[in-house]
Coordinates of C-alpha atoms in Angstrom, one line a residue:
M1 CA -16.6 84.3 97.6
D2 CA -14.7 81.1 97.9
L3 CA -16.6 77.8 97.8
Q4 CA -15.2 74.9 99.6
F5 CA -16.4 71.3 99.5
V6 CA -15.3 68.7 102.1
Y7 CA -15.4 65.0 101.3
Q8 CA -15.1 62.5 104.0
K9 CA -14.0 58.9 103.6
K10 CA -12.9 56.2 106.0
R11 CA -9.2 55.3 106.1
S12 CA -10.0 51.6 105.4
E13 CA -11.5 52.5 102.0
F14 CA -8.3 54.1 100.8
G15 CA -6.5 50.7 100.5
R16 CA -3.0 50.0 101.5
Q17 CA -0.8 52.9 101.8
C18 CA 1.9 53.1 99.2
L19 CA 5.4 53.5 100.6
F20 CA 8.0 54.1 97.9
T21 CA 11.6 53.4 98.6
D22 CA 14.8 53.4 96.4
K23 CA 15.7 49.7 96.4
G24 CA 17.2 47.3 93.7
P25 CA 15.6 44.1 92.4
D26 CA 15.4 41.1 94.8
L27 CA 15.4 37.4 93.7
I28 CA 12.3 35.9 95.4
D29 CA 12.7 32.3 94.2
N30 CA 14.7 30.3 91.7
Y31 CA 13.8 26.9 90.1
P32 CA 16.7 25.5 88.1
S33 CA 16.0 23.0 85.3
N34 CA 16.3 19.3 86.0
I35 CA 17.1 17.1 83.0
E36 CA 15.8 14.0 84.9
H37 CA 12.2 15.3 84.6
L38 CA 12.4 15.6 80.8
S39 CA 11.1 12.1 80.2
N40 CA 7.9 12.9 82.1
F41 CA 6.9 15.6 79.6
I42 CA 5.9 15.7 75.9
L43 CA 7.3 18.5 73.8
R44 CA 4.7 20.6 72.0
D45 CA 5.5 21.9 68.6
P46 CA 4.3 24.5 67.5
V47 CA 3.8 26.5 70.6
T48 CA 1.5 29.5 70.8
Q49 CA 2.1 31.7 73.7
S50 CA 0.2 35.0 74.4
T51 CA 2.3 37.9 75.5
Q52 CA -0.5 40.3 76.4
C53 CA -0.5 41.0 80.1
G54 CA -4.2 42.0 80.4
Q55 CA -7.1 39.7 79.9
V56 CA -8.8 39.8 76.5
Q57 CA -12.5 40.2 76.9
S58 CA -14.9 40.5 74.0
E59 CA -18.5 39.7 73.2
H60 CA -19.8 38.6 69.8
E61 CA -23.3 37.9 68.6
L62 CA -24.3 36.4 65.3
N63 CA -27.8 35.4 64.2
T64 CA -28.4 33.5 60.9
T65 CA -31.5 32.9 59.0
R66 CA -33.0 29.6 60.0
A67 CA -34.0 27.1 57.4
H68 CA -37.0 25.0 58.1
F69 CA -37.1 21.6 56.4
V70 CA -40.2 19.5 56.2
N71 CA -40.2 15.9 55.0
Y72 CA -43.1 14.7 52.8
G73 CA -43.8 11.1 51.7
I74 CA -45.8 9.9 48.7
N75 CA -47.5 6.6 48.5
H76 CA -47.5 5.6 44.8
S77 CA -49.4 2.7 43.4
E78 CA -48.9 1.6 39.7
G79 CA -51.3 3.7 37.7
G80 CA -54.0 3.7 40.3
W81 CA -55.6 0.6 38.6
P82 CA -59.0 -0.6 39.9
K83 CA -59.1 -3.8 41.9
D84 CA -60.8 -5.8 39.1
V85 CA -58.0 -4.9 36.7
N86 CA -54.7 -6.9 36.9
K87 CA -51.9 -4.5 35.9
D88 CA -49.7 -7.4 34.9
D89 CA -52.2 -8.6 32.3
E90 CA -51.5 -6.7 29.1
E91 CA -54.9 -7.5 27.6
Q92 CA -56.9 -6.2 30.6
V93 CA -54.7 -3.0 30.7
K94 CA -55.4 -2.3 27.0
R95 CA -59.1 -2.9 27.4
Y96 CA -59.3 -0.6 30.4
R97 CA -57.4 2.1 28.6
R98 CA -59.7 2.0 25.6
K99 CA -62.6 2.3 27.9
I100 CA -61.2 5.4 29.6
E101 CA -60.3 7.0 26.3
K102 CA -63.9 6.8 25.1
E103 CA -65.2 8.7 28.1
D104 CA -66.3 12.4 27.6
A105 CA -64.2 13.7 30.5
Y106 CA -60.9 12.1 29.2
N107 CA -59.9 14.8 26.7
P108 CA -60.5 17.8 29.0
S109 CA -58.7 16.1 31.9
V110 CA -55.7 15.4 29.6
M111 CA -55.6 19.0 28.3
S112 CA -55.7 20.5 31.8
L113 CA -52.9 18.2 33.0
S114 CA -50.7 18.7 30.0
K115 CA -49.9 22.4 30.8
S116 CA -48.6 21.6 34.3
M117 CA -46.8 18.6 33.0
E118 CA -45.1 20.6 30.2
H119 CA -44.1 23.2 32.8
F120 CA -42.4 20.7 35.0
I121 CA -40.6 19.0 32.1
L122 CA -39.2 22.3 30.9
Q123 CA -38.2 23.2 34.4
N124 CA -36.3 19.9 34.7
N125 CA -34.6 20.4 31.4
S126 CA -33.6 24.0 32.0
M127 CA -29.8 24.8 32.4
N128 CA -28.2 26.4 35.3
I129 CA -26.4 29.5 33.9
Y130 CA -23.9 29.4 36.7
Q131 CA -22.9 25.8 36.2
Q132 CA -20.0 24.9 33.9
Y133 CA -21.4 22.2 31.6
F134 CA -18.7 22.3 28.9
T135 CA -15.5 22.2 31.0
D136 CA -13.5 20.3 28.3
V137 CA -14.1 23.0 25.6
K138 CA -11.3 25.6 25.4
P139 CA -12.5 29.2 25.5
L140 CA -12.5 31.0 22.2
P141 CA -9.8 33.6 21.8
M142 CA -10.8 37.3 21.7
V143 CA -11.3 38.7 18.2
E144 CA -8.4 40.9 17.4
Q145 CA -9.3 44.3 16.0
S146 CA -7.9 44.9 12.5
S147 CA -5.3 47.7 12.3
V148 CA -2.7 49.1 10.0
R149 CA 0.3 51.3 10.9
T150 CA 3.1 52.9 8.9
V151 CA 6.5 51.6 9.8
N152 CA 9.0 53.4 7.6
V153 CA 9.0 55.9 4.7
Y154 CA 11.5 55.9 1.8
Q155 CA 11.8 59.2 -0.1
D156 CA 13.0 59.9 -3.7
C157 CA 16.5 61.4 -3.3
C158 CA 16.2 63.5 -6.5
E159 CA 15.0 67.1 -6.4
E160 CA 12.5 66.4 -9.1
K161 CA 10.1 63.9 -7.5
R162 CA 9.0 61.1 -9.8
P163 CA 6.2 58.5 -9.3
V164 CA 6.9 55.0 -8.0
N165 CA 6.2 52.5 -10.8
R166 CA 7.2 49.1 -9.4
I167 CA 8.4 47.6 -6.1
S168 CA 10.1 44.2 -5.6
W169 CA 11.0 42.4 -2.4
S170 CA 14.2 40.5 -2.1
P171 CA 13.9 36.6 -1.7
D172 CA 16.0 36.5 1.5
G173 CA 13.0 37.0 3.8
G174 CA 12.3 40.5 2.4
T175 CA 15.1 42.5 4.0
K176 CA 15.6 44.7 0.9
L177 CA 13.3 46.6 -1.3
A178 CA 13.9 47.6 -5.0
V179 CA 12.0 50.6 -6.1
T180 CA 11.8 52.2 -9.6
H181 CA 10.9 55.8 -10.3
C182 CA 9.8 56.9 -13.7
C183 CA 7.2 59.4 -15.2
L184 CA 5.1 57.8 -17.9
D185 CA 3.2 60.9 -18.9
F186 CA 2.7 61.1 -22.6
Q187 CA 5.3 63.2 -24.5
K188 CA 6.8 64.6 -21.3
P189 CA 10.5 65.4 -21.7
I190 CA 12.9 62.9 -20.3
S191 CA 15.6 64.1 -17.9
L192 CA 18.8 62.1 -18.0
V193 CA 19.9 63.5 -14.6
T194 CA 16.9 62.1 -12.7
N195 CA 16.8 58.5 -14.0
Q196 CA 18.0 56.8 -10.8
S197 CA 16.1 54.0 -9.0
Y198 CA 17.0 52.7 -5.5
L199 CA 17.6 49.6 -3.5
W200 CA 16.7 50.1 0.1
D201 CA 17.4 48.2 3.3
I202 CA 14.1 48.2 5.1
E203 CA 15.7 49.0 8.4
N204 CA 17.5 52.1 7.1
P205 CA 15.1 54.6 5.4
N206 CA 17.7 57.5 5.4
T207 CA 20.2 56.3 2.8
P208 CA 19.6 53.8 0.0
L209 CA 21.7 50.7 0.0
L210 CA 22.3 51.0 -3.8
V211 CA 21.4 53.6 -6.4
F212 CA 20.6 52.1 -9.9
T213 CA 21.9 54.4 -12.6
P214 CA 20.8 53.4 -16.1
R215 CA 22.9 54.8 -18.9
T216 CA 20.2 56.3 -21.0
T217 CA 16.6 56.0 -20.0
P218 CA 15.1 55.4 -16.5
M219 CA 13.8 52.0 -15.3
V220 CA 10.0 51.4 -15.5
C221 CA 9.9 48.0 -13.7
V222 CA 12.2 45.8 -11.7
E223 CA 12.0 42.3 -10.4
Y224 CA 14.2 40.3 -8.0
H225 CA 15.3 36.8 -8.9
T226 CA 13.2 34.2 -7.1
K227 CA 16.3 32.6 -5.5
D228 CA 19.3 34.9 -5.9
V229 CA 19.4 37.9 -3.6
N230 CA 21.8 39.9 -5.9
T231 CA 20.3 39.4 -9.3
L232 CA 17.6 41.6 -10.7
V233 CA 16.1 42.3 -14.1
S234 CA 14.5 45.6 -15.2
G235 CA 12.4 47.1 -18.1
H236 CA 13.3 50.5 -19.3
L237 CA 11.5 53.5 -20.9
S238 CA 13.2 52.8 -24.2
G239 CA 11.8 49.3 -24.3
R240 CA 15.1 47.6 -23.5
V241 CA 15.6 45.1 -20.7
A242 CA 18.7 44.9 -18.4
L243 CA 20.3 42.5 -16.0
W244 CA 21.7 43.9 -12.6
D245 CA 24.0 42.4 -10.0
A246 CA 24.0 44.3 -6.7
R247 CA 27.6 43.1 -6.0
R248 CA 29.0 44.7 -9.2
G249 CA 27.9 48.3 -8.7
N250 CA 25.1 50.6 -9.8
V251 CA 25.3 50.0 -13.6
P252 CA 23.6 47.1 -15.5
V253 CA 25.6 44.0 -16.2
N254 CA 24.0 43.3 -19.5
R255 CA 21.4 45.0 -21.7
S256 CA 19.3 44.0 -24.7
V257 CA 19.9 45.4 -28.1
T258 CA 17.6 48.2 -29.2
E259 CA 16.8 46.6 -32.5
V260 CA 15.3 43.5 -30.9
S261 CA 13.8 45.1 -27.8
H262 CA 10.3 46.5 -27.3
R263 CA 9.2 49.6 -29.4
E264 CA 7.6 51.2 -26.4
P265 CA 8.3 51.2 -22.6
A266 CA 8.6 47.8 -21.0
R267 CA 5.8 47.8 -18.5
S268 CA 6.4 44.5 -16.7
V269 CA 9.1 41.8 -16.3
L270 CA 8.8 38.5 -14.5
W271 CA 11.1 35.5 -13.9
I272 CA 9.9 32.1 -15.1
N273 CA 10.6 28.5 -14.2
S274 CA 13.3 27.1 -16.4
K275 CA 16.1 24.5 -16.2
S276 CA 18.8 27.1 -16.0
G277 CA 16.8 29.5 -13.8
L278 CA 18.0 32.5 -15.8
E279 CA 15.0 33.1 -18.1
F280 CA 12.4 35.8 -17.8
F281 CA 9.8 37.4 -20.0
S282 CA 8.6 41.0 -20.5
T283 CA 5.7 42.9 -22.1
S284 CA 5.1 46.4 -23.4
T285 CA 2.5 48.7 -24.7
D286 CA 3.7 47.8 -28.2
G287 CA 1.7 44.6 -27.9
Q288 CA 4.6 42.1 -27.7
V289 CA 5.6 39.5 -25.2
K290 CA 9.2 38.5 -25.3
W291 CA 11.1 35.7 -23.6
W292 CA 14.8 36.3 -22.7
D293 CA 17.8 34.4 -21.4
T294 CA 20.1 36.6 -19.2
R295 CA 23.2 34.9 -20.7
K296 CA 22.4 36.3 -24.1
L297 CA 20.2 39.4 -24.3
N298 CA 21.2 40.2 -27.8
Q299 CA 18.3 38.2 -29.1
P300 CA 15.0 37.1 -27.4
L301 CA 14.2 33.4 -27.2
E302 CA 10.7 33.9 -28.4
T303 CA 8.2 36.7 -29.3
L304 CA 4.4 36.7 -29.2
I305 CA 2.4 39.5 -30.8
L306 CA -0.9 40.0 -29.1
S307 CA -3.0 40.1 -32.3
S308 CA -5.3 37.3 -33.4
P309 CA -5.8 36.2 -36.1
G310 CA -2.4 36.9 -37.6
Q311 CA 0.8 38.3 -36.0
V312 CA 0.4 41.9 -37.1
I313 CA 2.1 44.3 -34.7
E314 CA 0.1 47.2 -36.0
K315 CA -3.1 45.5 -34.8
A316 CA -1.7 44.2 -31.6
M317 CA -3.4 45.1 -28.2
S318 CA -1.2 47.2 -26.0
A319 CA -0.2 45.2 -22.8
C320 CA 0.3 46.9 -19.4
S321 CA 0.4 44.0 -16.9
L322 CA 1.7 40.4 -16.6
E323 CA 0.8 37.5 -14.4
Y324 CA 2.8 34.3 -13.9
E325 CA 2.2 31.4 -11.5
P326 CA 5.3 29.1 -11.0
S327 CA 3.0 26.1 -10.2
I328 CA 1.7 26.2 -13.9
P329 CA 4.9 27.1 -15.7
T330 CA 3.6 27.1 -19.3
R331 CA 0.7 29.4 -18.7
F332 CA 0.6 33.2 -18.1
M333 CA -1.9 36.1 -18.4
V334 CA -1.6 39.5 -20.0
G335 CA -3.7 42.6 -19.2
T336 CA -4.2 45.0 -22.0
E337 CA -5.1 48.7 -22.3
K338 CA -8.5 47.9 -23.8
G339 CA -9.6 46.1 -20.6
V340 CA -9.1 42.6 -22.0
I341 CA -7.3 39.8 -20.1
I342 CA -5.7 37.2 -22.3
S343 CA -5.0 33.8 -20.9
C344 CA -2.0 32.4 -22.8
N345 CA -0.3 29.0 -23.1
R346 CA 3.3 29.1 -24.2
K347 CA 3.2 25.6 -25.5
G348 CA 0.5 26.3 -28.1
K349 CA 1.5 25.5 -31.7
S350 CA -0.1 28.6 -33.3
P351 CA -0.8 32.1 -32.0
G352 CA -4.5 31.3 -31.8
E353 CA -3.7 28.4 -29.5
K354 CA -1.3 30.4 -27.4
M355 CA -4.0 33.1 -26.9
A356 CA -6.9 30.7 -26.4
T357 CA -9.1 32.6 -23.8
K358 CA -10.0 36.2 -23.5
F359 CA -11.8 37.9 -20.6
H360 CA -13.5 41.3 -21.2
A361 CA -12.7 42.6 -17.8
H362 CA -12.7 46.4 -17.5
L363 CA -13.6 49.6 -19.2
G364 CA -10.0 50.8 -19.1
P365 CA -6.5 49.4 -18.8
V366 CA -6.0 46.3 -16.7
L367 CA -3.5 47.5 -14.2
A368 CA -3.0 44.4 -12.1
I369 CA -3.6 40.6 -12.4
Q370 CA -2.8 38.0 -9.8
R371 CA -3.9 34.4 -9.1
N372 CA -5.0 33.3 -5.7
S373 CA -2.2 31.4 -3.9
G374 CA -4.7 28.8 -2.6
Y375 CA -6.9 28.5 -5.7
V376 CA -4.9 29.2 -8.9
K377 CA -7.9 29.0 -11.2
N378 CA -9.3 32.0 -9.5
F379 CA -7.6 35.3 -10.2
L380 CA -8.0 39.0 -9.3
S381 CA -8.0 41.9 -11.8
V382 CA -7.8 45.7 -11.1
G383 CA -8.9 48.3 -13.5
D384 CA -10.9 51.5 -13.9
W385 CA -12.9 51.9 -10.6
T386 CA -13.5 48.3 -9.6
V387 CA -11.9 45.0 -8.6
R388 CA -13.1 41.7 -10.1
I389 CA -12.5 38.1 -9.1
W390 CA -12.6 35.6 -12.0
S391 CA -12.8 31.9 -12.5
E392 CA -11.3 30.2 -15.5
D393 CA -14.5 28.1 -15.8
C394 CA -16.6 31.3 -16.4
K395 CA -15.4 33.3 -19.4
E396 CA -18.2 35.7 -20.0
S397 CA -18.4 37.4 -16.5
S398 CA -16.6 37.6 -13.2
I399 CA -17.9 35.7 -10.3
M400 CA -17.4 38.5 -7.7
W401 CA -16.8 42.2 -8.0
T402 CA -16.7 45.4 -5.9
S403 CA -18.9 48.4 -6.5
Y404 CA -17.5 51.3 -8.5
H405 CA -15.3 53.5 -6.3
G406 CA -15.3 57.3 -6.4
A407 CA -11.5 57.3 -6.9
Y408 CA -9.6 55.5 -9.6
L409 CA -7.9 52.2 -8.6
S410 CA -4.2 51.9 -9.4
D411 CA -3.1 48.4 -8.1
G412 CA -4.1 45.4 -6.1
C413 CA -2.9 42.0 -5.0
W414 CA -3.8 39.0 -2.9
S415 CA -2.3 38.3 0.6
P416 CA 0.2 35.5 0.3
T417 CA -0.6 34.1 3.8
R418 CA -4.4 34.6 4.1
V419 CA -6.3 33.3 1.0
S420 CA -9.4 35.4 1.5
V421 CA -7.7 38.8 1.9
Y422 CA -6.6 41.2 -0.8
F423 CA -5.3 44.8 -0.9
T424 CA -6.0 47.7 -3.3
T425 CA -4.6 51.2 -3.7
R426 CA -6.6 54.3 -4.9
S427 CA -5.9 57.6 -6.4
D428 CA -7.1 59.4 -3.3
G429 CA -4.2 58.0 -1.2
I430 CA -6.2 55.3 0.6
L431 CA -5.2 51.7 1.0
D432 CA -8.1 49.3 1.3
V433 CA -8.0 45.9 2.9
W434 CA -10.7 43.4 1.7
D435 CA -11.8 40.1 3.2
V436 CA -14.3 38.3 1.0
L437 CA -15.3 36.0 3.9
Q438 CA -16.4 38.9 6.0
Q439 CA -18.0 41.3 3.5
Q440 CA -17.9 41.9 -0.2
K441 CA -19.7 45.3 -0.6
Q442 CA -17.1 47.4 1.2
A443 CA -13.5 47.1 2.6
C444 CA -13.1 45.8 6.1
L445 CA -10.4 48.4 6.7
S446 CA -9.3 51.6 4.9
I447 CA -6.3 53.8 5.9
K448 CA -5.1 57.1 4.5
V449 CA -1.5 56.3 3.6
S450 CA -0.6 59.5 1.7
D451 CA -2.2 62.8 0.6
E452 CA -0.9 62.0 -2.9
P453 CA -2.4 59.4 -5.3
L454 CA -1.0 55.8 -4.7
T455 CA 0.5 54.1 -7.7
C456 CA 1.7 50.6 -6.8
L457 CA 1.6 48.0 -4.1
R458 CA 3.7 44.9 -3.2
V459 CA 3.1 42.5 -0.3
H460 CA 5.9 40.8 1.8
E461 CA 6.0 37.0 1.5
Q462 CA 5.0 36.7 5.2
G463 CA 1.9 38.9 4.7
R464 CA 2.4 41.4 7.5
L465 CA 4.3 44.2 5.6
L466 CA 3.2 46.1 2.5
A467 CA 5.2 48.5 0.4
V468 CA 3.1 51.3 -1.1
G469 CA 4.3 53.9 -3.6
N470 CA 2.7 57.3 -4.6
T471 CA 3.1 59.9 -7.3
K472 CA 5.6 62.0 -5.3
G473 CA 8.2 59.2 -5.1
T474 CA 7.5 58.2 -1.6
T475 CA 7.4 54.5 -0.7
S476 CA 5.6 53.7 2.6
L477 CA 6.2 50.5 4.5
V478 CA 2.9 49.5 6.1
Q479 CA 2.3 46.8 8.7
V480 CA -1.1 45.1 9.1
S481 CA -2.3 43.3 12.2
E482 CA -1.9 39.6 12.8
N483 CA -5.5 38.6 12.1
L484 CA -5.2 40.0 8.5
A485 CA -2.1 37.8 7.8
T486 CA -3.1 34.5 9.5
S487 CA -5.6 32.0 8.0
S488 CA -7.8 29.9 10.3
R489 CA -8.5 26.3 9.7
Q490 CA -11.8 26.9 8.0
D491 CA -10.8 29.8 5.7
K492 CA -9.8 27.6 2.8
M493 CA -12.8 25.5 3.1
L494 CA -15.2 28.4 3.3
L495 CA -13.4 30.3 0.4
N496 CA -13.5 27.2 -1.8
A497 CA -17.3 26.8 -1.1
M498 CA -17.8 30.5 -2.0
F499 CA -15.9 30.3 -5.2
E500 CA -17.7 27.1 -6.3
R501 CA -21.1 28.6 -5.4
E502 CA -20.4 31.8 -7.3
A503 CA -19.0 30.0 -10.3
K504 CA -22.0 27.7 -10.5
R505 CA -24.3 30.8 -10.3
E506 CA -22.5 32.5 -13.2
K507 CA -22.6 29.3 -15.3
I508 CA -26.4 29.1 -14.9
L509 CA -26.7 32.8 -15.9
E510 CA -24.4 32.3 -18.9
A511 CA -26.5 29.3 -20.1
R512 CA -29.7 31.4 -19.7
N513 CA -28.3 34.3 -21.7
R514 CA -27.2 32.0 -24.5
E515 CA -30.7 30.5 -24.6
I516 CA -32.3 33.9 -24.8
K517 CA -29.9 35.0 -27.6
L518 CA -30.6 31.9 -29.6
K519 CA -34.4 32.4 -29.3
Q520 CA -34.0 36.1 -30.4
K521 CA -31.8 35.0 -33.4
T522 CA -34.2 32.4 -34.5
K523 CA -37.1 34.8 -34.2
S524 CA -35.4 37.6 -36.1
A525 CA -34.4 35.1 -38.9
T526 CA -38.0 34.2 -39.5
L527 CA -39.1 37.8 -39.5
V528 CA -36.4 38.7 -42.0
G529 CA -37.4 35.9 -44.4
S530 CA -41.1 36.8 -44.4
E531 CA -40.6 40.6 -44.7
S532 CA -37.6 40.9 -47.0
Q533 CA -39.5 42.0 -50.0
A534 CA -41.4 44.6 -48.0
H535 CA -38.1 46.0 -46.6
V536 CA -36.6 46.2 -50.1
E537 CA -39.5 48.3 -51.4
T538 CA -39.6 50.5 -48.3
S539 CA -35.8 51.2 -48.5
I540 CA -36.0 52.2 -52.2
V541 CA -38.8 54.7 -51.4
A542 CA -36.9 56.0 -48.4
D543 CA -33.7 56.5 -50.5
D544 CA -35.7 58.5 -53.0
D545 CA -37.2 60.7 -50.3
F546 CA -33.8 61.1 -48.7
E547 CA -32.2 62.4 -51.8
S548 CA -35.0 64.7 -52.6
D549 CA -35.2 66.2 -49.1
P550 CA -34.0 69.9 -49.4
N551 CA -33.1 70.1 -45.6
V552 CA -30.6 67.3 -46.0
Q553 CA -29.0 68.9 -49.0
T554 CA -28.7 72.3 -47.2
A555 CA -27.0 70.6 -44.2
E556 CA -24.4 68.9 -46.5
D557 CA -23.6 72.2 -48.2
D558 CA -23.1 74.0 -44.8
F559 CA -20.8 71.1 -43.6
Y560 CA -18.5 71.2 -46.7
Y561 CA -18.4 75.0 -46.5
V562 CA -17.1 74.9 -42.9
I563 CA -14.5 72.3 -43.9
E564 CA -13.2 74.4 -46.7
A565 CA -13.0 77.5 -44.5
Q566 CA -11.0 75.6 -41.8
T567 CA -8.7 74.2 -44.5
K568 CA -7.9 77.6 -45.9
K569 CA -7.1 78.9 -42.4
G570 CA -4.7 76.0 -41.7

């Protein structure tokens, strides 16, 4: 079924009928421009003209929160004084105040008003946290986090890996690195094939720049000249010292004579200030300190035996480390294997004057000594399991020290650019960075440099690079962050205050200990004088009892019997 719907509409409601024809454009009207009318108009610049054909119609509504403001006025009269009191008359005002203060309601009224008054005073004095009050103060820089990273690694080129004993930076900004390799184990056979040491360019860890080849025994220590980039001196396992010139090959230029050299390995050599600039001194475990001139190594300039009183080499203390500060050219320090640090003065007339001061520092050998670059009377020593900081004013005890580590310490030195920072190496392969201004009980940064025990350490003159050696002949070039190598303005002032405070504390403790010892000595002397006769009689009786004791006699017979039996077997 189809559905049909019919819509009816008048013709007039349809609008005009559209009649379409094919016709071109016609010009309805044309108005050419007239230059004469230009003076009647003003040019508009810029001109904004809309190009939308249709009208833009939009409706926007916006309602804001209304703020209602109310004006209040206060009529204030001076103090609300009564009519019979003239506020300009000081005597009447004082009299009226005393009268009011004597009334009973005065104190409660003041107490009730004080709380509201204090509240409004604090409200007026409060600071707006969103307002910039100190616009002239520069913002503090962000604290840089301390970090350490390994830059390069230099390997021992020999098949038999030997420990790194000493490292020295070149004086031309530290572009070269001299490294000695030698095994100092007691009675270990010496191989003449593996006695080389190396000179490295820090930018090329693949091939050494120069291979030092001693003629007989390997080098134990080496030191660059403070001004000449080609001159080095070294101490050898045989006790001899040698002069090297990097321009003249891999053999020494000059060597000392065996008869006048050290009897045991030369453990340390250092250049000293002199008029010629060619003098250095060395020390060894034979207990001698010798001064040399590189122009004639056949005879030392001077020799000091570390035994006092008397210059007996058999009683001399074995030396294992040296310290020399160019700013005090006549003084130096020696660290011994007995844990004693000897502060020496070369200008002393007798050996006793040359070795005037001794510091009982460590339980074992003193492996490193170095003065602080900012405060030369304070020095650092490394030995056994601890690090100690000393002051020359306190001779009985150190002013600061670390706790005993679980691993044996092998070396340590101050940072040349930041006076409060020093570095230490340990036998578990960890490099510790200490900052005494931050904390003294533990290191501010520790990094595992190697799986092998670390043996020695040397810091670059700019403070950012460290050369660390281990027992397998590997030398690692380590870089520390900028904050560990840069001193702030207050570092020296704070460190000086800390050293003075700790030195003063130690002086007070030393004086107190001397006073206690003096009292004990006086008391024991009086007791000995009063009881001497009783002690003599008691000792005679005790000796008689000792000789007649059968148990003692039996023990002696057994002891001598065991000795005779072991002698016959041997």
